mmCIF file of C-alpha atoms and ligand atoms in Angstrom:
data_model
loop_
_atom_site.group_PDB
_atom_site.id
_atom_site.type_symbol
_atom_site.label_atom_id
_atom_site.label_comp_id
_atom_site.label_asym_id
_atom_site.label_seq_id
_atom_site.Cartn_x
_atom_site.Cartn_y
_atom_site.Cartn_z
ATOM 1 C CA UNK A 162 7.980 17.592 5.024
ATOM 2 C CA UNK A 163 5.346 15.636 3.230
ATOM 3 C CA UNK A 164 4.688 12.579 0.698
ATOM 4 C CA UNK A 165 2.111 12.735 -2.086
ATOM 5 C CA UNK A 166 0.433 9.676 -3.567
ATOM 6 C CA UNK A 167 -0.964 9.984 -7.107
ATOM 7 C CA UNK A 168 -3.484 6.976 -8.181
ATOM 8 C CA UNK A 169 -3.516 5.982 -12.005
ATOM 9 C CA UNK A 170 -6.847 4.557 -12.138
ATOM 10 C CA UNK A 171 -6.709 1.967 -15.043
ATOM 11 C CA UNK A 172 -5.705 -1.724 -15.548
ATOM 12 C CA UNK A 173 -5.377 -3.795 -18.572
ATOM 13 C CA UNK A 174 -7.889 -6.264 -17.173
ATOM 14 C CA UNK A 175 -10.105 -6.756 -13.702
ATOM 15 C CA UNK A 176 -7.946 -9.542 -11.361
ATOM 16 C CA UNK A 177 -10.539 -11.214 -9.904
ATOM 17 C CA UNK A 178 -10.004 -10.378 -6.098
ATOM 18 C CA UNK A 179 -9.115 -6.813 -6.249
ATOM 19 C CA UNK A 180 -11.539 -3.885 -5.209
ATOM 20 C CA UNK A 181 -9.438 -1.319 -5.531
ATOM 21 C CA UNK A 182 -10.750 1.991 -7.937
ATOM 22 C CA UNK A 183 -9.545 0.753 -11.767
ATOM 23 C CA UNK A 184 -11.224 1.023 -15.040
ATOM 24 C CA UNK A 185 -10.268 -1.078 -17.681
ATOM 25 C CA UNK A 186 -11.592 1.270 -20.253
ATOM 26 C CA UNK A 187 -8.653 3.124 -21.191
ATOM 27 C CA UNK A 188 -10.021 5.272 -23.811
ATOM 28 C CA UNK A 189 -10.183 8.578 -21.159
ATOM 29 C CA UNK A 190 -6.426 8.144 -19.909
ATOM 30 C CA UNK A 191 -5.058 10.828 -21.849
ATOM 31 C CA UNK A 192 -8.152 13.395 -19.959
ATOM 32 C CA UNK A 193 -6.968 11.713 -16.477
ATOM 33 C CA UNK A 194 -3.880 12.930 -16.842
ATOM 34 C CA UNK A 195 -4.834 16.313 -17.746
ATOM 35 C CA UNK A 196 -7.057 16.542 -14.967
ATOM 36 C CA UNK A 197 -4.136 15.317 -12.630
ATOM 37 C CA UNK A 198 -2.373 18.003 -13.632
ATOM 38 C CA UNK A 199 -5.153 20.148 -12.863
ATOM 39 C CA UNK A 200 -5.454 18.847 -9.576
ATOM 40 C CA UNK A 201 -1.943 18.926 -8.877
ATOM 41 C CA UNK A 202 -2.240 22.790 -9.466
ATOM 42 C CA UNK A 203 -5.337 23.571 -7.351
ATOM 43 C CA UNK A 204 -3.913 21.402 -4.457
ATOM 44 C CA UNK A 205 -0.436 23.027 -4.079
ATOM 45 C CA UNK A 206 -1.356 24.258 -1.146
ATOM 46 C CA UNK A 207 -2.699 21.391 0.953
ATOM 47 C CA UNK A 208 0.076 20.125 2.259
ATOM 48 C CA UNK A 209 1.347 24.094 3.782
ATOM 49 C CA UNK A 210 5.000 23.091 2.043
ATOM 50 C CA UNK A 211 6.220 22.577 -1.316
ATOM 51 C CA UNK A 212 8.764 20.445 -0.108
ATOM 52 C CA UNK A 213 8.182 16.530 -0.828
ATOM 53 C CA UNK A 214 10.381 13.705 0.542
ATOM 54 C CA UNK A 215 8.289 11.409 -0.982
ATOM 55 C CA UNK A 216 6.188 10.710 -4.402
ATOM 56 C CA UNK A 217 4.276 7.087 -5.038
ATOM 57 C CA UNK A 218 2.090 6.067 -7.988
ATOM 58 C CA UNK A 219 0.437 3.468 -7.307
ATOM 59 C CA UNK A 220 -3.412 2.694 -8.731
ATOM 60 C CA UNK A 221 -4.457 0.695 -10.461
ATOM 61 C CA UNK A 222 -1.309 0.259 -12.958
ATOM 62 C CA UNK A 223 1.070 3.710 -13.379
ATOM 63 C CA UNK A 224 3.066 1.851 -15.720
ATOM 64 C CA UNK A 225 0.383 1.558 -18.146
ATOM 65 C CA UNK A 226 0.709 5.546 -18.587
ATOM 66 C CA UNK A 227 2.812 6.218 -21.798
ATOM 67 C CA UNK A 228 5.985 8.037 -21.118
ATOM 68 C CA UNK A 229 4.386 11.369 -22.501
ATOM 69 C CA UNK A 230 1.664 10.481 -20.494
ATOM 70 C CA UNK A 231 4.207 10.439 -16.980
ATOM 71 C CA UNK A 232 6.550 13.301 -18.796
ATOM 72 C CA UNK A 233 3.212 15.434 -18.646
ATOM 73 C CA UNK A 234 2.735 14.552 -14.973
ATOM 74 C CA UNK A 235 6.036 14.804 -13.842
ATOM 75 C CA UNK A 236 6.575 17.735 -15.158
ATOM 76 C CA UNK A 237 3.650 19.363 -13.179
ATOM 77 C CA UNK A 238 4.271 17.523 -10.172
ATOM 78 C CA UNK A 239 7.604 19.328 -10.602
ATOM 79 C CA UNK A 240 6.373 22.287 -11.292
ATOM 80 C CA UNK A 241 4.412 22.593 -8.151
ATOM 81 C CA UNK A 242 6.492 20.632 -5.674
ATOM 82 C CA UNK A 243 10.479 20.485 -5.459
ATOM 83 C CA UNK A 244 11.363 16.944 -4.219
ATOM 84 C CA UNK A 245 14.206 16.333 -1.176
ATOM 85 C CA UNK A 246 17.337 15.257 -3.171
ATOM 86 C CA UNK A 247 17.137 11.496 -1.418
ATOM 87 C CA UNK A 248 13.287 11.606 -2.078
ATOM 88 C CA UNK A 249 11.924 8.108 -2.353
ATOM 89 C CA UNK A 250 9.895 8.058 -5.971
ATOM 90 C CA UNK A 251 7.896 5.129 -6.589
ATOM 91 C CA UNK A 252 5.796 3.531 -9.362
ATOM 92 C CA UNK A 253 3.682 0.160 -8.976
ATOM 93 C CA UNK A 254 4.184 -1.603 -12.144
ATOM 94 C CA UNK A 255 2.816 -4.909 -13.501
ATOM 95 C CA UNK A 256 5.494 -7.298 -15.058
ATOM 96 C CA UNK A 257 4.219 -7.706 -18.199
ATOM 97 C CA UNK A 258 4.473 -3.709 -18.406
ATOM 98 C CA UNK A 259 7.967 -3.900 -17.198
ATOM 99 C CA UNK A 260 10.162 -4.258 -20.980
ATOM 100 C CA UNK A 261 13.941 -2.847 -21.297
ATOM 101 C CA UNK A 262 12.363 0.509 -23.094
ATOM 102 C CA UNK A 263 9.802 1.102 -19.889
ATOM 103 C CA UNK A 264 12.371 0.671 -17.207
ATOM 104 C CA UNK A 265 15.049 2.922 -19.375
ATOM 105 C CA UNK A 266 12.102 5.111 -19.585
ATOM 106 C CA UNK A 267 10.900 5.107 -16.110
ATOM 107 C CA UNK A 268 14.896 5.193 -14.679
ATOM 108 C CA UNK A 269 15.095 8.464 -16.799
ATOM 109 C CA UNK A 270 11.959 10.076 -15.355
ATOM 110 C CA UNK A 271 12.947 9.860 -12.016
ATOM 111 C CA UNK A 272 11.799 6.651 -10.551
ATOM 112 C CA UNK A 273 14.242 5.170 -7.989
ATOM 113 C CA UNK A 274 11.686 2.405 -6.544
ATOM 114 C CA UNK A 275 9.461 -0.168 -8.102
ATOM 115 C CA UNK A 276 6.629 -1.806 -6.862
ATOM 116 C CA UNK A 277 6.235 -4.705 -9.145
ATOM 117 C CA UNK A 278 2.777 -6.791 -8.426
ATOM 118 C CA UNK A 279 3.878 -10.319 -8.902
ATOM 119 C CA UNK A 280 1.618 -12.009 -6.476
ATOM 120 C CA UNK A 281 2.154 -15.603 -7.336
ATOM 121 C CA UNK A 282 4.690 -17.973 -8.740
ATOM 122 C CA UNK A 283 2.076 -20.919 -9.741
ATOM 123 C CA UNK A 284 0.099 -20.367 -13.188
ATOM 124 C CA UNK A 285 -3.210 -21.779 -12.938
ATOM 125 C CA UNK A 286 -3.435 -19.558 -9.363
ATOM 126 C CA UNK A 287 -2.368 -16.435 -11.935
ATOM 127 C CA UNK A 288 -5.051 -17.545 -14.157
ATOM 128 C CA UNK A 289 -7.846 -17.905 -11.809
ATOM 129 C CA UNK A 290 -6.570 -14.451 -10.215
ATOM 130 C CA UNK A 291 -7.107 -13.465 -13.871
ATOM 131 C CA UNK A 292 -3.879 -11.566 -13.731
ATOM 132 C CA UNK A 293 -2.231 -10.382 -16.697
ATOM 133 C CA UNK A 294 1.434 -11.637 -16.715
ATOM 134 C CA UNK A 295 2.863 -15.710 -15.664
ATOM 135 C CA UNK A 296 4.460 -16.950 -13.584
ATOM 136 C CA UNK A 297 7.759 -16.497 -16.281
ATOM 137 C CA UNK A 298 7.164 -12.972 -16.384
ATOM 138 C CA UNK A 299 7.199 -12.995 -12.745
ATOM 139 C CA UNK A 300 10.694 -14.353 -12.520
ATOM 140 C CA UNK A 301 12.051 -12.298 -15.469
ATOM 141 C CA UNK A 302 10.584 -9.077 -14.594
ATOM 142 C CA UNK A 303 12.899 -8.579 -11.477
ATOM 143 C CA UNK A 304 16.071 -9.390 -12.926
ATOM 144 C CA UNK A 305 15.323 -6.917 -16.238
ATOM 145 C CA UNK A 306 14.843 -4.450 -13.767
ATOM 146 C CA UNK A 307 18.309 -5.190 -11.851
ATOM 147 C CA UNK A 308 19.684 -5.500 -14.873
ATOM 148 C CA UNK A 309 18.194 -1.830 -15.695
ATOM 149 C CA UNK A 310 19.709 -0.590 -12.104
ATOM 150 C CA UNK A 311 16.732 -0.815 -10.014
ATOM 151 C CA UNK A 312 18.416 -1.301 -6.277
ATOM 152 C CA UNK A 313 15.188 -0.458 -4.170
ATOM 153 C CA UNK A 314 12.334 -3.559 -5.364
ATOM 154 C CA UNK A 315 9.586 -4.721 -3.750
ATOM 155 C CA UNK A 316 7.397 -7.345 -4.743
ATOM 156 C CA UNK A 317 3.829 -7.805 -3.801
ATOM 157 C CA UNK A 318 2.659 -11.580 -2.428
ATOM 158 C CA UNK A 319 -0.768 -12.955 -2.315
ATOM 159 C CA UNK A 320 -1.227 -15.873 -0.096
ATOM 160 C CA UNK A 321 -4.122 -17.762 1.602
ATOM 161 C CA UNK A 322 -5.467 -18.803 -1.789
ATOM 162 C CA UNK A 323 -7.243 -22.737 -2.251
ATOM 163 C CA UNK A 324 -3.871 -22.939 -4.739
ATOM 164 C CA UNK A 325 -1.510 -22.564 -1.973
ATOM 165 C CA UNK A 326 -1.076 -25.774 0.546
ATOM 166 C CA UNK A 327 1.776 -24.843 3.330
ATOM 167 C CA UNK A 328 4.551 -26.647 1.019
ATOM 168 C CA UNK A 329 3.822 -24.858 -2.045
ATOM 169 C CA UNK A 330 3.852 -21.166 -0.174
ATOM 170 C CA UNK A 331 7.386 -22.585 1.414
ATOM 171 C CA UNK A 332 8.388 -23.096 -2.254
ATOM 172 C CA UNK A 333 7.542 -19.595 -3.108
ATOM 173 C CA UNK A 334 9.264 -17.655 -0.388
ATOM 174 C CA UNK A 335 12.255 -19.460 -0.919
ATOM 175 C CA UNK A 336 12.462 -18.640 -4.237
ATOM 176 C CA UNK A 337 11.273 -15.351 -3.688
ATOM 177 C CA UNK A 338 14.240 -15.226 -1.468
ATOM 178 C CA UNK A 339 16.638 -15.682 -4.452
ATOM 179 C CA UNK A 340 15.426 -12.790 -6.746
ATOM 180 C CA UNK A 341 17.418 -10.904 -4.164
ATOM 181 C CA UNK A 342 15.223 -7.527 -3.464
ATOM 182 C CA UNK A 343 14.999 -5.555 -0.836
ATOM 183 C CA UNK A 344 11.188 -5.445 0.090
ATOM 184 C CA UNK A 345 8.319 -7.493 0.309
ATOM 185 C CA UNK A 346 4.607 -7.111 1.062
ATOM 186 C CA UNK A 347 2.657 -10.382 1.581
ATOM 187 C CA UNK A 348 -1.239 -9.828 1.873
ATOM 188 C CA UNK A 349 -3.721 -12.369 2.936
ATOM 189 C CA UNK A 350 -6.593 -12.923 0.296
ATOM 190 C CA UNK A 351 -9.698 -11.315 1.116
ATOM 191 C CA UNK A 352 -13.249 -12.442 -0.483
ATOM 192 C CA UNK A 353 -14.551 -8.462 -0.819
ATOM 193 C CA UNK A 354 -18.539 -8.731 -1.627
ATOM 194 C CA UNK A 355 -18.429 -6.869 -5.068
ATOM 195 C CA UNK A 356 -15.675 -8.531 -6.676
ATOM 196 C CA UNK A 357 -16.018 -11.326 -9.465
ATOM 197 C CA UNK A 358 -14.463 -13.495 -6.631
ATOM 198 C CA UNK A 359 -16.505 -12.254 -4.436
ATOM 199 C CA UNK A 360 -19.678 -13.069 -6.464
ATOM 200 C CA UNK A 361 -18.220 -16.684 -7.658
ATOM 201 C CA UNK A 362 -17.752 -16.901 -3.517
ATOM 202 C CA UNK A 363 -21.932 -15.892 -3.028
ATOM 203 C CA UNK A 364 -22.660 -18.452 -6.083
ATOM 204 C CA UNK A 365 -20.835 -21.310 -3.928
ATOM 205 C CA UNK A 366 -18.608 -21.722 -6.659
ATOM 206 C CA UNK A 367 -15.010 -20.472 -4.462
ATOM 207 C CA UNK A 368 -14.585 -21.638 -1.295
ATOM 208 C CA UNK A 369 -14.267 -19.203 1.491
ATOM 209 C CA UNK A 370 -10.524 -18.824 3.409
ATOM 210 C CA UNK A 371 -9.249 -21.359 4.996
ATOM 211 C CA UNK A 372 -8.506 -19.165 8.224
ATOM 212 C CA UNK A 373 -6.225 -21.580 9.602
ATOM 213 C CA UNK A 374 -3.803 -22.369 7.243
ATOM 214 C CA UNK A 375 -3.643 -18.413 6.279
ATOM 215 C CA UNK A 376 -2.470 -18.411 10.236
ATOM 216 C CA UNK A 377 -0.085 -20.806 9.495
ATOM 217 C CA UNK A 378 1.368 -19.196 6.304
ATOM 218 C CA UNK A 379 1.667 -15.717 7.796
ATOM 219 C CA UNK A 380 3.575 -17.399 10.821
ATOM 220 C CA UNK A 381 5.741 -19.081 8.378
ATOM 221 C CA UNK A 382 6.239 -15.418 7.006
ATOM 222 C CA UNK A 383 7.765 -13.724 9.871
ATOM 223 C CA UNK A 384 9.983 -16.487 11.045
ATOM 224 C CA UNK A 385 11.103 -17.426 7.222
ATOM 225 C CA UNK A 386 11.489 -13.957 6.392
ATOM 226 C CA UNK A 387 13.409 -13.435 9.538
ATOM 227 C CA UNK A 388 15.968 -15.819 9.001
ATOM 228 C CA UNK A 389 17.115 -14.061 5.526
ATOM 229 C CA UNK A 390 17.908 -10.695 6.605
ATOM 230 C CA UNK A 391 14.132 -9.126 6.368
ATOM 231 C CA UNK A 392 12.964 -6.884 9.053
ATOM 232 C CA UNK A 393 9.035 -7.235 9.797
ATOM 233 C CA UNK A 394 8.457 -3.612 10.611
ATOM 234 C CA UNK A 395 4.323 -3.426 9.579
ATOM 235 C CA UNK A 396 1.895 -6.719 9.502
ATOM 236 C CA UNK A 397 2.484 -6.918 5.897
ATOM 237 C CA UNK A 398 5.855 -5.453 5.036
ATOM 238 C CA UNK A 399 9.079 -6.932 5.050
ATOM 239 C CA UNK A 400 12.465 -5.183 4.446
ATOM 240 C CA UNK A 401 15.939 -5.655 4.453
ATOM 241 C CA UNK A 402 18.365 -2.812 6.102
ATOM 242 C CA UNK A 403 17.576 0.983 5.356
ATOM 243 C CA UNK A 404 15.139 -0.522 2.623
ATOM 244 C CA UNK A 405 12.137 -0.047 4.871
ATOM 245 C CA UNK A 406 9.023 1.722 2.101
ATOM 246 C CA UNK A 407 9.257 5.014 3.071
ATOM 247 C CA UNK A 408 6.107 6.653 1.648
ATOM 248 C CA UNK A 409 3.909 3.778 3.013
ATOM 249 C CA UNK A 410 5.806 3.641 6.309
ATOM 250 C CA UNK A 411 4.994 8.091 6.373
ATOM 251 C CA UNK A 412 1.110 6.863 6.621
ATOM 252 C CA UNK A 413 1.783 4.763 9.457
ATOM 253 C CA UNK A 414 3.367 7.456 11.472
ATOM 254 C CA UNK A 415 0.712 9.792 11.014
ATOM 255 C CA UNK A 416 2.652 12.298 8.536
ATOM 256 C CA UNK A 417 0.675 14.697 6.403
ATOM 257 C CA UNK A 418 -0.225 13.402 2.466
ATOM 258 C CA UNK A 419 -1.624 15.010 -0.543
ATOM 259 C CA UNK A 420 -3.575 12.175 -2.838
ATOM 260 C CA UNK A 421 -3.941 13.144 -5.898
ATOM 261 C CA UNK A 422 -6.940 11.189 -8.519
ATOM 262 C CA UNK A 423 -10.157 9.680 -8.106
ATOM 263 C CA UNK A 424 -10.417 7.999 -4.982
ATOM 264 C CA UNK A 425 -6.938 9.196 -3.649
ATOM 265 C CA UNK A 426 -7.307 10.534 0.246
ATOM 266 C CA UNK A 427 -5.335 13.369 1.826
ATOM 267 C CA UNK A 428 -4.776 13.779 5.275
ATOM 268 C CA UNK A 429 -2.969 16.738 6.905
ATOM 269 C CA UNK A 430 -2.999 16.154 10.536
ATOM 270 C CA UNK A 431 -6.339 18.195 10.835
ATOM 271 C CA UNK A 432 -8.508 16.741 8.164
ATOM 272 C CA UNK A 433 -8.901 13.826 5.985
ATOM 273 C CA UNK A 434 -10.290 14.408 2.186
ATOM 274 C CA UNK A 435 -11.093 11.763 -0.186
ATOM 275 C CA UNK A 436 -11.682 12.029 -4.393
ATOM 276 C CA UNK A 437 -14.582 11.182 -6.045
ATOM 277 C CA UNK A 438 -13.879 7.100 -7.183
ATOM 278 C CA UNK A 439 -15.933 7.493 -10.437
ATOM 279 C CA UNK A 440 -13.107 8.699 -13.557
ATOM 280 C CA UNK A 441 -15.469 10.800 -15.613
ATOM 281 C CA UNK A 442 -17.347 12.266 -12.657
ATOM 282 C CA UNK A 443 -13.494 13.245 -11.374
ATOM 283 C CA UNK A 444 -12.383 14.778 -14.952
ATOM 284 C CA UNK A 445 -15.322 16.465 -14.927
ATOM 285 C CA UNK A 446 -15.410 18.056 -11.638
ATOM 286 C CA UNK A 447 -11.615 18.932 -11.471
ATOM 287 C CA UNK A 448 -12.216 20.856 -14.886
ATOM 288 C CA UNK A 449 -15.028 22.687 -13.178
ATOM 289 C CA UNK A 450 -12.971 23.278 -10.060
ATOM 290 C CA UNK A 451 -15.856 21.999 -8.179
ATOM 291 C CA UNK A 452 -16.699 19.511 -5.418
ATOM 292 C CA UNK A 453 -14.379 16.753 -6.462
ATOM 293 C CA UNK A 454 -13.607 15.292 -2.623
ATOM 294 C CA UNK A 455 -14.919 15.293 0.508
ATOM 295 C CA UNK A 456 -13.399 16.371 3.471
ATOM 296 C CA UNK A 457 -13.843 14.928 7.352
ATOM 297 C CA UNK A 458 -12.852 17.210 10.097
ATOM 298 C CA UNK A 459 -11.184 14.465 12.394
ATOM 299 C CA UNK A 460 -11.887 14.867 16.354
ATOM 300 C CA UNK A 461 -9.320 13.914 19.241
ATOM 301 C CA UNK A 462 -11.009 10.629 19.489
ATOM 302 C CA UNK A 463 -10.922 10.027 15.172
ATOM 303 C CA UNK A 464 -7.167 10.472 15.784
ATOM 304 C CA UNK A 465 -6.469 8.847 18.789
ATOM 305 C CA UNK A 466 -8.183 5.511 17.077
ATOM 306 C CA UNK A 467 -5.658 5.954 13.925
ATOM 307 C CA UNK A 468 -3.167 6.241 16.093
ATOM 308 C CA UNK A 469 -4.035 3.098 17.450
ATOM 309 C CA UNK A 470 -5.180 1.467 13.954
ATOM 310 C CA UNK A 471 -2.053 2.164 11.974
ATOM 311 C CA UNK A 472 1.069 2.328 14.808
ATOM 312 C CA UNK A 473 -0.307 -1.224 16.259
ATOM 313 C CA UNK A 474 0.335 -2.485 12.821
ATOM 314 C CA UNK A 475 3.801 -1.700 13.135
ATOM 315 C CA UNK A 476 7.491 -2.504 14.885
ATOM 316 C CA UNK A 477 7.495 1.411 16.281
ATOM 317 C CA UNK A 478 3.838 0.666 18.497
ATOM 318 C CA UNK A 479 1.814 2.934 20.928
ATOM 319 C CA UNK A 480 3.703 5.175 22.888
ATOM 320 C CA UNK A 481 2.291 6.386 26.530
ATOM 321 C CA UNK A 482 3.815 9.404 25.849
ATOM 322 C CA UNK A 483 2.952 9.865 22.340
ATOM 323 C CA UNK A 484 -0.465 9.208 23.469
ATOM 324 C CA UNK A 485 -0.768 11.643 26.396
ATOM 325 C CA UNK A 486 0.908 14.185 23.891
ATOM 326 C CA UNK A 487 -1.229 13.811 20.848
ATOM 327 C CA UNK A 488 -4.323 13.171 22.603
ATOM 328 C CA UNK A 489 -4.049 14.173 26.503
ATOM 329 C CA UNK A 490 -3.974 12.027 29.602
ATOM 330 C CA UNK A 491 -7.374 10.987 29.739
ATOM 331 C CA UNK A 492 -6.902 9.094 26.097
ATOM 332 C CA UNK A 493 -3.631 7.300 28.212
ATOM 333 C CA UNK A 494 -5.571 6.361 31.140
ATOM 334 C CA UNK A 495 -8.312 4.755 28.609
ATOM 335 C CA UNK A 496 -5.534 3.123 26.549
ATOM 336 C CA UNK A 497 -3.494 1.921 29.954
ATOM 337 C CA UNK A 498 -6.840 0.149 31.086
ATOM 338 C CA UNK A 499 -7.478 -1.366 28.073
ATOM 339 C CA UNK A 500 -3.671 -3.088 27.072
ATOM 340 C CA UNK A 501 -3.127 -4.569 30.701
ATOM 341 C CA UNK A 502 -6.100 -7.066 29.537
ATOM 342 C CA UNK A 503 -3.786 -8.364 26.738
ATOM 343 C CA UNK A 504 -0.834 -9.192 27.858
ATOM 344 C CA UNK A 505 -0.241 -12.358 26.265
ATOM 345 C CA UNK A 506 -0.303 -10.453 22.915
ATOM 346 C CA UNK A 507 2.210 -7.855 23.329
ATOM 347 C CA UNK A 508 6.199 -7.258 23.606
ATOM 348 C CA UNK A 509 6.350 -4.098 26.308
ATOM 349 C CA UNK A 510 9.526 -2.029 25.775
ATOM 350 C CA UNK A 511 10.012 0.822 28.134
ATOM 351 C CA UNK A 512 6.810 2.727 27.567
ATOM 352 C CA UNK A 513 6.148 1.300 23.791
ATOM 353 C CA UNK A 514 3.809 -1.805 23.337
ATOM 354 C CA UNK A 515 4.293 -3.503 20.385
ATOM 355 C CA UNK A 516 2.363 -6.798 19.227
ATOM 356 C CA UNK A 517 3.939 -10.180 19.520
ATOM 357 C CA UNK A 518 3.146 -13.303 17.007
ATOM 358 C CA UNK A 519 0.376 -14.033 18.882
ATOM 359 C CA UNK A 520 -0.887 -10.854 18.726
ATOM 360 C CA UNK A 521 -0.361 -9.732 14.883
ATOM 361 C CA UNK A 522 -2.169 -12.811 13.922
ATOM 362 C CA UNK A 523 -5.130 -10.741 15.296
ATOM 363 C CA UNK A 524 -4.056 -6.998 14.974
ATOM 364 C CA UNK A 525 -7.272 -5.541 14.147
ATOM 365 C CA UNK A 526 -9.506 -7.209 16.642
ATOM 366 C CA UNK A 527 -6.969 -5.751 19.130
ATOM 367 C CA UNK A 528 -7.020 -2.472 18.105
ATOM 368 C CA UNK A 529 -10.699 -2.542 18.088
ATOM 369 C CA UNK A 530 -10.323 -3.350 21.813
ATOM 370 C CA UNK A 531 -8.075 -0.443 21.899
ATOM 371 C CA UNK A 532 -10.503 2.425 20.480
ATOM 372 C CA UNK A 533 -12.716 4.989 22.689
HETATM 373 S S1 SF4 B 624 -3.635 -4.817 -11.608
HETATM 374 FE FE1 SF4 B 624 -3.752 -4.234 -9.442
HETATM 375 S S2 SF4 B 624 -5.248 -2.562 -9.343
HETATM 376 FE FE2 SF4 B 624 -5.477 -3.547 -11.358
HETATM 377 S S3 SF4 B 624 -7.135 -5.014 -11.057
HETATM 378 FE FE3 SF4 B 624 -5.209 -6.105 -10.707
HETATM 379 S S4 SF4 B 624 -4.829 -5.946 -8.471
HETATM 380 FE FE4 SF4 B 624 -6.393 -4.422 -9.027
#
C-alpha cells in the first residue's frame, strides 16, 4: 500500500527563509485545482494499487484552498483512490487560516491530522521571518483546533535564528510542551542563496548561523524533548506514543509515493519523477497531457545511497541485512568498511546501526561517508 502527497502551491505572502515552490499570486488557484484533478486522473496508475494508507497536503499553504476548492479535490482523489479506513489524512495549515468554520470544514472533509506551521513564539522573529500570523495566533491556533477535535497535531519549529539565545529557545519548548500535541518537527534555519534572506545574507545585512549554538539548541532538543514523553525517531521529528507522522515516516522507509502538483516527486521503488515547479507551465502541460515531469530511472547504487540518506536519519537505521537484500553483498561489504571508521558516532544494535548524539549533530556528512 502507498501514500500520495498533493502540493498546494500558493501562500498569502513569501516568509523570508523559505525556498520551497509557492506563488503568492493567487489569481490561478481555481485552474490548479482543476489541473490536480487532472493529474490525479492520468496518474491512477503509478502507484500499481488504488489502495492509499496515506494522503498529505502540504505546499505551500492547503488551507488557503476554499472548501469547494478541497471538496473538488477530494472528491477526485476519492474517485480514483479508496483510502485504508485508519488512513492518516493530513493538511499543513497556517494559524491565521485555522478559524472555527475552517477546522469544522476541514474535520468534515476528512482531515484527521494537522500540520500547523507555527515556527516561533517571539514576534519581532515572526516579523523578520515575514510570516503571516503572531505569536497570539500561534498559541490560540492549537487549542481552537483541540477544541474542534483535532487529537493528531504537529507543530513545525524554526530554531537557530540571531532571535533565539539558548534561554529564549528553552522558553519556547517548554511552552511548546504545554499546548499538549502529539508531534513536533524542529528545523534548523538554513540561509538558501535565492531567498530574500538569502539575498539580505549576500548584502551583509543578516548574519550567517551561528553553527554552534544551533549545536547546542538541537542537543537541548533531544534531551528536553526526551524527558516529556517525545520519541526522537528522525533528526527532526519528535512524537509521542503511536503518534509517529506516518506519511513522512513512509518516505523514510523507502515506500512507494504518488506526488501530485508542480514540483511534487513520485517515487515507486523503480523510478523517481518530479513536476514541473513553474504553476502556469504545470496547468498548461497537464491540460495538454504532455511532458509535465521528469522521470530518473534509479540504479542499485542511486538506491543504495537513499537508503543510506533517509534510514540514517532515523531511530530504525541501516540494516546489514536490509542492505545485502536490497542491494547485494558487495553494497554490505562497502557499507561494513566504511561504518567501522565511525564508531564514536553510532549506537550498534544487533545488526542495525543507528546514530548517536554525536553523530546526528552531523548526519549528512556521515552519510556522505557512507555512499558508493
Ligand atoms: S507559508 Fe510555508 S510554504 Fe509559504 S512561504 Fe511560508 S514557509 Fe514557505
Amino acid at each position: 500500500m502507498a501514500g500520495i502527497y498533493v502540493h498546494i502551491p500558493f501562500c498569502k505572502q513569501a516568509c523570508h527563509y523559505c525556498d520551497f515552490h509557492f506563488s503568492t499570486n493567487l489569481k490561478h488557484k481555481s485552474d490548479l485545482v482543476t489541473a490536480l484533478c487532472e493529474e490525479i486522473k492520468l496518474r491512477q496508475q503509478y502507484l500499481g494499487t488504488s489502495v492509499i494508507e496515506t494522503l498529505y497536503l502540504g505546499g505551500g499553504t492547503p488551507s488557503l484552498l476554499s472548501a469547494t476548492e478541497m471538496d473538488r479535490l477530494l472528491n477526485t482523489l476519492h474517485q480514483h483512490f479508496s483510502l485504508t479506513p485508519l488512513a492518516e489524512v493530513t493538511i499543513e495549515c497556517n494559524p491565521d487560516d485555522l478559524t472555527p468554520e475552517k477546522l469544522k470544514q476541514l474535520q468534515q472533509q476528512g482531515f484527521n491530522r494537522l500540520s500547523i506551521g507555527l515556527q516561533s513564539f517571539n514576534d519581532a522573529e515572526l516579523k523578520w521571518m515575514n510570516r503571516a500570523h503572531t505569536a497570539h495566533e500561534s498559541l490560540t491556533c492549537i487549542k481552537r483546533s483541540q477544541d474542534a477535535g483535532f487529537n493528531n497535531i504537529n507543530i513545525d519549529l524554526i530554531y537557530g535564528s540571531k532571535f533565539q539565545n539558548e534561554k529564549e529557545w528553552q522558553h519556547t519548548l517548554a511552552q511548546v510542551v504545554e499546548l499538549n500535541i502529539q508531534h513536533i518537527s524542529a528545523y534548523n534555519l538554513t540561509i538558501e542563496s535565492k531567498t530574500a534572506l538569502g539575498f539580505q545574507h549576500a548584502k551583509g545585512q543578516e548574519p550567517g548561523i551561528d553553527e554552534a549554538l544551533s549545536k547546542q539548541q538541537f542537543l537541548y532538543l533531544i534531551q528536553f524533548l526526551n524527558t516529556q514523553g517525545f520519541e526522537h525517531y528522525e533528526i527532526s521529528n519528535f512524537a509521542k506514543p503511536n503518534r509517529m507522522a506516518q506519511h513522512n515516516s513512509r518516505y523514510w522507509l523507502g515506500y512507494s509515493y504518488l506526488g501530485i502538483g508542480p514540483s511534487a516527486h513520485s517515487y515507486n521503488g523503480l523510478e523517481r519523477q518530479w513536476n514541473l515547479s513553474n504553476n502556469a507551465r504545470y496547468i498548461k502541460q497537464v491540460q495538454a497531457q504532455h511532458s509535465f515531469f521528469e522521470t530518473e530511472t534509479l540504479s542499485t547504487d542511486n538506491r543504495y545511497n537513499e537508503y543510506i540518506l533517509t534510514r540514517l536519519r532515523t531511530k530504525w537505521g541501516c540494516n546489514l541485512q536490509d542492505i545485502e537484500g536490497q542491494f547485494g553483498s558487495n553494497y554490505r561489504i562497502h557499507f561494513l568498511e566504511r561504518i567501522n571508521t565511525m564508531p564514536q558516532y553510532l549506537l550498534k544494535i544487533e545488526n542495525t546501526y543507528c546514530l548517536n548524539e554525536a553523530g546526528k549533530l552531523m548526519a549528512d556528512k556521515l552519510a556522505v561517508e557512507l555512499f558508493v
